[in-house]
Amino acid sequence: MDAIAELRRRHDNGEVAAGVDVLSGKVADMAALNVWDPLLVKQNVLRSATEAAIMVLRIDDIIAAGAPKKEEKKGEKKEEEGESKTD
């Protein structure tokens, strides 16, 4: 958590190449360490995150539109029983 706060502080101070060194766990200059994130990787991460969010929203809509509530089912059964007794 401290690394994220430090990273944000450095980015706010204009150090755009600052990143988290996964070997030490500390914030370091990624350009000096020869670490470069290709644009394609960042685009794929963003695309995957967007697709995951859309899928979660679709599933939520399906669940919300799903089976009727228990109270509605009980009311339907009573109506059906009433119809069959009168026939």
GROMACS .gro file of C-alpha atoms in nm, residues 5-72:
model
   68
    5ALA     CA    1   0.103   0.599  -0.237
    6GLU     CA    2   0.469   0.662  -0.324
    7LEU     CA    3   0.402   0.585  -0.690
    8ARG     CA    4   0.111   0.830  -0.702
    9ARG     CA    5   0.322   1.098  -0.533
   10ARG     CA    6   0.602   1.053  -0.785
   11HIS     CA    7   0.361   1.061  -1.079
   12ASP     CA    8   0.209   1.382  -0.941
   13ASN     CA    9   0.562   1.527  -0.927
   14GLY     CA   10   0.613   1.453  -1.297
   15GLU     CA   11   0.812   1.131  -1.271
   16VAL     CA   12   0.621   0.951  -1.546
   17ALA     CA   13   0.867   0.661  -1.564
   18ALA     CA   14   0.822   0.572  -1.196
   19GLY     CA   15   0.691   0.224  -1.134
   20VAL     CA   16   0.696  -0.059  -0.882
   21ASP     CA   17   1.002  -0.281  -0.900
   22VAL     CA   18   0.853  -0.628  -0.846
   23LEU     CA   19   1.186  -0.769  -0.730
   24SER     CA   20   1.240  -0.520  -0.448
   25GLY     CA   21   0.881  -0.405  -0.395
   26LYS     CA   22   0.995  -0.043  -0.403
   27VAL     CA   23   0.917   0.243  -0.639
   28ALA     CA   24   1.196   0.297  -0.892
   29ASP     CA   25   1.266   0.462  -1.227
   30MET     CA   26   1.154   0.199  -1.477
   31ALA     CA   27   1.345   0.363  -1.762
   32ALA     CA   28   1.670   0.329  -1.566
   33LEU     CA   29   1.587  -0.038  -1.499
   34ASN     CA   30   1.516  -0.090  -1.871
   35VAL     CA   31   1.153  -0.192  -1.810
   36TRP     CA   32   0.914  -0.085  -2.086
   37ASP     CA   33   0.544  -0.165  -2.108
   38PRO     CA   34   0.439  -0.190  -2.470
   39LEU     CA   35   0.128   0.002  -2.565
   40LEU     CA   36  -0.026  -0.321  -2.695
   41VAL     CA   37  -0.014  -0.476  -2.347
   42LYS     CA   38  -0.191  -0.179  -2.192
   43GLN     CA   39  -0.455  -0.182  -2.467
   44ASN     CA   40  -0.519  -0.552  -2.411
   45VAL     CA   41  -0.549  -0.505  -2.035
   46LEU     CA   42  -0.798  -0.222  -2.083
   47ARG     CA   43  -0.994  -0.424  -2.340
   48SER     CA   44  -1.007  -0.729  -2.112
   49ALA     CA   45  -1.119  -0.523  -1.813
   50THR     CA   46  -1.393  -0.360  -2.021
   51GLU     CA   47  -1.516  -0.697  -2.149
   52ALA     CA   48  -1.521  -0.837  -1.794
   53ALA     CA   49  -1.724  -0.540  -1.668
   54ILE     CA   50  -1.973  -0.576  -1.954
   55MET     CA   51  -2.011  -0.948  -1.882
   56VAL     CA   52  -2.079  -0.881  -1.513
   57LEU     CA   53  -2.344  -0.624  -1.604
   58ARG     CA   54  -2.511  -0.866  -1.847
   59ILE     CA   55  -2.519  -1.141  -1.586
   60ASP     CA   56  -2.665  -0.896  -1.335
   61ASP     CA   57  -2.940  -0.807  -1.585
   62ILE     CA   58  -3.016  -1.176  -1.645
   63ILE     CA   59  -3.041  -1.243  -1.271
   64ALA     CA   60  -3.262  -0.937  -1.221
   65ALA     CA   61  -3.497  -1.050  -1.500
   66GLY     CA   62  -3.487  -1.413  -1.381
   67ALA     CA   63  -3.751  -1.628  -1.214
   68PRO     CA   64  -4.045  -1.461  -1.044
   69LYS     CA   65  -4.030  -1.409  -0.671
   70LYS     CA   66  -4.176  -1.671  -0.433
   71GLU     CA   67  -4.480  -1.456  -0.354
   72GLU     CA   68  -4.570  -1.433  -0.723
   0.00000   0.00000   0.00000
